[in-house]
CSV table of C-alpha atoms in Angstrom, one decimal:
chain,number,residue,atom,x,y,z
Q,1,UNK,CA,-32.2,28.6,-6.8
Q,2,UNK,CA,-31.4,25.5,-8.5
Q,3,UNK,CA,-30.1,22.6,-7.7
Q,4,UNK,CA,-27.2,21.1,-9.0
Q,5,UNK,CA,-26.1,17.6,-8.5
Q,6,UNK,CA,-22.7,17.6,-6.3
Q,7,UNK,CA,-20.0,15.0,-7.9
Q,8,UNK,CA,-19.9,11.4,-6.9
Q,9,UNK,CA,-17.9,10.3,-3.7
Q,10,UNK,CA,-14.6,9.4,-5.0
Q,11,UNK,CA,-13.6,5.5,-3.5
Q,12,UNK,CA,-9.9,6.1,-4.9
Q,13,UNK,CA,-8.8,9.9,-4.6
Q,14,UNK,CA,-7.5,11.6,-7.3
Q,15,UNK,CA,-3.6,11.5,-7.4
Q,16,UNK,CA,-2.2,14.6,-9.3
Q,17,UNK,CA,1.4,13.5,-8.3
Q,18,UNK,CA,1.0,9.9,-10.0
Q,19,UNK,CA,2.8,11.2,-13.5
Q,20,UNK,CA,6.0,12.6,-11.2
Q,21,UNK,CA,6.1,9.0,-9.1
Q,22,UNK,CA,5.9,6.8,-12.3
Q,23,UNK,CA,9.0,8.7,-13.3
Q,24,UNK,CA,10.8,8.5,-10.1
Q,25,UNK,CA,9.7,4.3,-9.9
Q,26,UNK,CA,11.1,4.2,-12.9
Q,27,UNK,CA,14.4,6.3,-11.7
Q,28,UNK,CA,14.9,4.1,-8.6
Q,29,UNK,CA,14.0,0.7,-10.6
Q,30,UNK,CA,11.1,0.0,-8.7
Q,31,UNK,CA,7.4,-1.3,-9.1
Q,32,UNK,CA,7.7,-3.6,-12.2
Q,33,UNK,CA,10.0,-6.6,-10.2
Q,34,UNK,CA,9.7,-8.4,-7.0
Q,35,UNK,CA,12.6,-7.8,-5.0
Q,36,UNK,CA,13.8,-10.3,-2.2
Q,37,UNK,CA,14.6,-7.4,0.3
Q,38,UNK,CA,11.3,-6.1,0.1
Q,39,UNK,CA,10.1,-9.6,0.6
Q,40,UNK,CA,12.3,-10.1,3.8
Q,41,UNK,CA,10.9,-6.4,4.8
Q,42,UNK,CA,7.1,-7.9,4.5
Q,43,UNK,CA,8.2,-10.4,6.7
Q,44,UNK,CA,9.5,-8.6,9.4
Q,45,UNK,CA,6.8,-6.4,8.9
Q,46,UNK,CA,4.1,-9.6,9.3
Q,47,UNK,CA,6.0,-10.4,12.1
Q,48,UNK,CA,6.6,-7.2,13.8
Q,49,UNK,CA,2.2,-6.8,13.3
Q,50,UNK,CA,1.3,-10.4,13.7
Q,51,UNK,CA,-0.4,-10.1,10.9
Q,52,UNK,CA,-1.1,-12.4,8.0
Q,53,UNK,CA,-0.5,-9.7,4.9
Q,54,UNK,CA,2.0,-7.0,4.4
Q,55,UNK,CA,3.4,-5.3,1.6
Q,56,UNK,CA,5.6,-3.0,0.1
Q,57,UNK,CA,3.7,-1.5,-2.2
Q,58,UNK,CA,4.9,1.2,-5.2
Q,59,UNK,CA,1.9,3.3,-7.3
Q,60,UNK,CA,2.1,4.6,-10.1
Q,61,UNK,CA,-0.7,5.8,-12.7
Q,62,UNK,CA,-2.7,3.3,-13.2
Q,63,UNK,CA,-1.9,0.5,-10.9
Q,64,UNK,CA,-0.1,-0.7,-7.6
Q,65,UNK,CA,2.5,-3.2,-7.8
Q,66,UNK,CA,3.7,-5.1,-4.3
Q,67,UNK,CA,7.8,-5.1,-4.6
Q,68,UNK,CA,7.2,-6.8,-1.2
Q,69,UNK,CA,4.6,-8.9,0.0
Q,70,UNK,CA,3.6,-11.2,2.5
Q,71,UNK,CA,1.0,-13.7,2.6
Q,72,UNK,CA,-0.6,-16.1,5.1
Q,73,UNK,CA,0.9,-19.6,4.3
Q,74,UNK,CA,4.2,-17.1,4.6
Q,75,UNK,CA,4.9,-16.9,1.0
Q,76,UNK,CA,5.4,-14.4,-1.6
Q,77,UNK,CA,3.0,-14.6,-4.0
Q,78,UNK,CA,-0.4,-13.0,-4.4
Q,79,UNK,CA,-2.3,-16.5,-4.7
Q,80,UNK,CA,-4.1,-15.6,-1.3
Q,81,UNK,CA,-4.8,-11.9,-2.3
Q,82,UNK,CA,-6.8,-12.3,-4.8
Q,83,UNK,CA,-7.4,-14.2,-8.3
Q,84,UNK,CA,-10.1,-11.7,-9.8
Q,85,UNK,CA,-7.4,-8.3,-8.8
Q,86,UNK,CA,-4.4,-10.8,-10.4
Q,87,UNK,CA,-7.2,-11.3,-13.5
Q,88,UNK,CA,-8.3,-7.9,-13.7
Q,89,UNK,CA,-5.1,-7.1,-14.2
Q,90,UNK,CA,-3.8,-9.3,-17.1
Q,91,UNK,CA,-1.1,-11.9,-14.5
Q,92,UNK,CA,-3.8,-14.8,-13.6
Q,93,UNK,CA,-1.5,-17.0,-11.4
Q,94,UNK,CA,-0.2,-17.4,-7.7
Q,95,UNK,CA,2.8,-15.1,-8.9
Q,96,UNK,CA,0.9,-11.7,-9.3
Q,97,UNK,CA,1.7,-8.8,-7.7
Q,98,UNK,CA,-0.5,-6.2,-9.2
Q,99,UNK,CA,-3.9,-4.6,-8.6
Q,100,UNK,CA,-5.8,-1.8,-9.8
Q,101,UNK,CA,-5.3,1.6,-8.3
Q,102,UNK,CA,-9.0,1.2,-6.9
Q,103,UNK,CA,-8.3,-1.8,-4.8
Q,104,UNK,CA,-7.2,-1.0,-1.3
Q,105,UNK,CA,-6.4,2.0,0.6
Q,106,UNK,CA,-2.6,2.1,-0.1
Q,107,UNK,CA,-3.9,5.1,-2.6
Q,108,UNK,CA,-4.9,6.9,0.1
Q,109,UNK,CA,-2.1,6.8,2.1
Q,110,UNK,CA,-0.4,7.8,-0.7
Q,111,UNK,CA,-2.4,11.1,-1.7
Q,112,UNK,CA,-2.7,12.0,1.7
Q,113,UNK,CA,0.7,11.7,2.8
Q,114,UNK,CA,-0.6,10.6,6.0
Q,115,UNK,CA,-0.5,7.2,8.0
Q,116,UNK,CA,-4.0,5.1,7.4
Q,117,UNK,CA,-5.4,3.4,10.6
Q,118,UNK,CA,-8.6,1.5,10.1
Q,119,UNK,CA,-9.1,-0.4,13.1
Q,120,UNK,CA,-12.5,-1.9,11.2
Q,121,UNK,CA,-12.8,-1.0,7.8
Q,122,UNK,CA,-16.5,-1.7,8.1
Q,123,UNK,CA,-17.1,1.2,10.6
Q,124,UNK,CA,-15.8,3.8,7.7
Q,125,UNK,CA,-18.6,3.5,4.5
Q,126,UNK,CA,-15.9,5.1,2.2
Q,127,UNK,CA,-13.6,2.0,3.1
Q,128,UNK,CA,-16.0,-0.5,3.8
Q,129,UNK,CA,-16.8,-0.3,-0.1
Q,130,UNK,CA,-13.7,-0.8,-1.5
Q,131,UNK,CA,-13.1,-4.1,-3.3
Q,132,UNK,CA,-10.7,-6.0,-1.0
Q,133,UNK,CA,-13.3,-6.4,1.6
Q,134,UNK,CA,-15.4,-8.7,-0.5
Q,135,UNK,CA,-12.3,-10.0,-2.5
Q,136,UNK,CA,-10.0,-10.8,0.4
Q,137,UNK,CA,-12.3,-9.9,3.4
Q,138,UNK,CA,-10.3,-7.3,4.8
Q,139,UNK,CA,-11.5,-5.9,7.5
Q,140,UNK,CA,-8.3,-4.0,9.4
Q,141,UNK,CA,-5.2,-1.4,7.9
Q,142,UNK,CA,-2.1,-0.1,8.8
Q,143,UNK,CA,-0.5,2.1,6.6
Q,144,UNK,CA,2.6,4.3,6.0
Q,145,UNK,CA,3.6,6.5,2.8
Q,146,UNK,CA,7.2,6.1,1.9
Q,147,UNK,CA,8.3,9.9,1.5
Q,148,UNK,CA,11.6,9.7,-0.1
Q,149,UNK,CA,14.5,12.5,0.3
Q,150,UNK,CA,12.4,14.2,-3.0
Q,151,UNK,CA,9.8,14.7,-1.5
Q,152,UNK,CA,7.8,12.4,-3.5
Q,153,UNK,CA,5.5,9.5,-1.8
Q,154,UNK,CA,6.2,6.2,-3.9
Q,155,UNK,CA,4.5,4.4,-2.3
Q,156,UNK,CA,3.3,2.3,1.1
Q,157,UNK,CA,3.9,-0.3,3.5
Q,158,UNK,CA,0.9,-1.8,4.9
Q,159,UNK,CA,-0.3,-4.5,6.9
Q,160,UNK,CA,-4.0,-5.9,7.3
Q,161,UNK,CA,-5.8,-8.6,8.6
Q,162,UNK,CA,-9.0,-10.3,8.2
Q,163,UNK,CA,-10.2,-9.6,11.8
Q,164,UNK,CA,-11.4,-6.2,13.0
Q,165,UNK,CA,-7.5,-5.1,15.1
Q,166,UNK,CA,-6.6,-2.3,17.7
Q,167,UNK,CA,-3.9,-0.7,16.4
Q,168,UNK,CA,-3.6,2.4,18.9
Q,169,UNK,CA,-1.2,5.0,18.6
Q,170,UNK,CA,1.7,2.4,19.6
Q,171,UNK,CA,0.6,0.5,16.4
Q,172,UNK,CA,0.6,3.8,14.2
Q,173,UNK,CA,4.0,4.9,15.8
Q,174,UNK,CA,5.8,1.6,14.6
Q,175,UNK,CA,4.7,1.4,11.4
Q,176,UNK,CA,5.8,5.4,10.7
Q,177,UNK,CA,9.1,4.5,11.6
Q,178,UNK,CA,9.2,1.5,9.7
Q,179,UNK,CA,8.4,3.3,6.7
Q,180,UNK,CA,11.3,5.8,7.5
Q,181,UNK,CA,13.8,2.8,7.3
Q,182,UNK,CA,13.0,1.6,4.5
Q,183,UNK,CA,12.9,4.6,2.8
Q,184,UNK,CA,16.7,5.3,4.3
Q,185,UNK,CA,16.8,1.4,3.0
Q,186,UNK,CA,15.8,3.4,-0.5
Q,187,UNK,CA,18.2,6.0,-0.2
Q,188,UNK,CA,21.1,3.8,0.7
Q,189,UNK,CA,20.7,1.4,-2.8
Q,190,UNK,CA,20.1,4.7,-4.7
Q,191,UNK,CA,23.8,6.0,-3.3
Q,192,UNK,CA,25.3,2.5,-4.3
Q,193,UNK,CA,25.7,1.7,-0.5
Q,194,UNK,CA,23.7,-1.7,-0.7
């Protein structure tokens, strides 16, 4: 018998639907502009969690790109997230929106199709790992897929805070049914009806 090294533990899964999203981001519009009704939907979504971050967040290929986002001085710009993801990613300044496909858990959400609750990321060592805890200091994440009428997952919304939370099941509840209206919020501008 010999032994044979198993692969490395992937911190980003691998996403064999990213090729059919990018096209249907690009369809809708979506994931290369901020848009001020996914800003106002961060909001509400900050509010709704009092929270400090949320996002609506669109994946494609090779990055994630917040349509929405809220930060904690209540503002839209990713000065707070971080300046080394905003670097990394070729848009140094308070204005960008766009981090590698490695940073955050949004990509699993997305691959799984699933709701993400991480009440401490710290208690998971897949998570705990992942760059936005050192970057940001995330330490809590609430996450939903947005599963459009395709069938495709374009993306997330998300809220997290810097303190460990207790979500519960009324917290993951909310934020599924959040994600359903936007996504009817989706379908609505695709039909011209907004």
């Amino acid at each position: 018998m010999s032994y044979q090294p198993t692969s490395t533990l992937l911190l980003t899964p691998l996403d064999r639907e990213a090729p059919e999203r990018s096209r249907r981001l690009r369809a809708l519009g979506f994931g290369d502009r901020p848009d001020t009704a996914f800003d106002a939907f961060a909001d509400r979504l900050a509010d709704v969690f009092a929270v400090p971050y949320s996002i609506v967040n669109f994946i494609d290929e090779n990055r994630q790109y917040f349509a929405g986002l809220h930060t904690p001085a209540g503002t839209h710009t990713g000065r707070h997230l971080t300046a080394t993801a905003a670097a990394a990613a070729g848009s140094p300044g308070p204005a960008a929106r766009v981090v590698a496909r490695d940073h955050g858990y949004c990509p699993h959400v997305v691959v799984r199709r699933k709701a993400l609750v991480l009440e401490d990321v710290c208690d998971y060592p897949r998570f705990a790992g992942n760059p936005v805890v050192d970057e940001i200091g995330v330490r809590s994440y609430l996450g939903a897929p947005l599963i459009d009428r395709t069938g495709t997952a374009l993306g997330t919304i998300c809220v997290f805070d810097t303190e460990p939370r207790p979500w519960g099941r009324a917290g993951l509840e909310h934020i599924k049914a959040l994600a359903g209206e936007l996504v009817d919020e989706i379908h609505r501008r695709e039909d011209g009806l907004l």
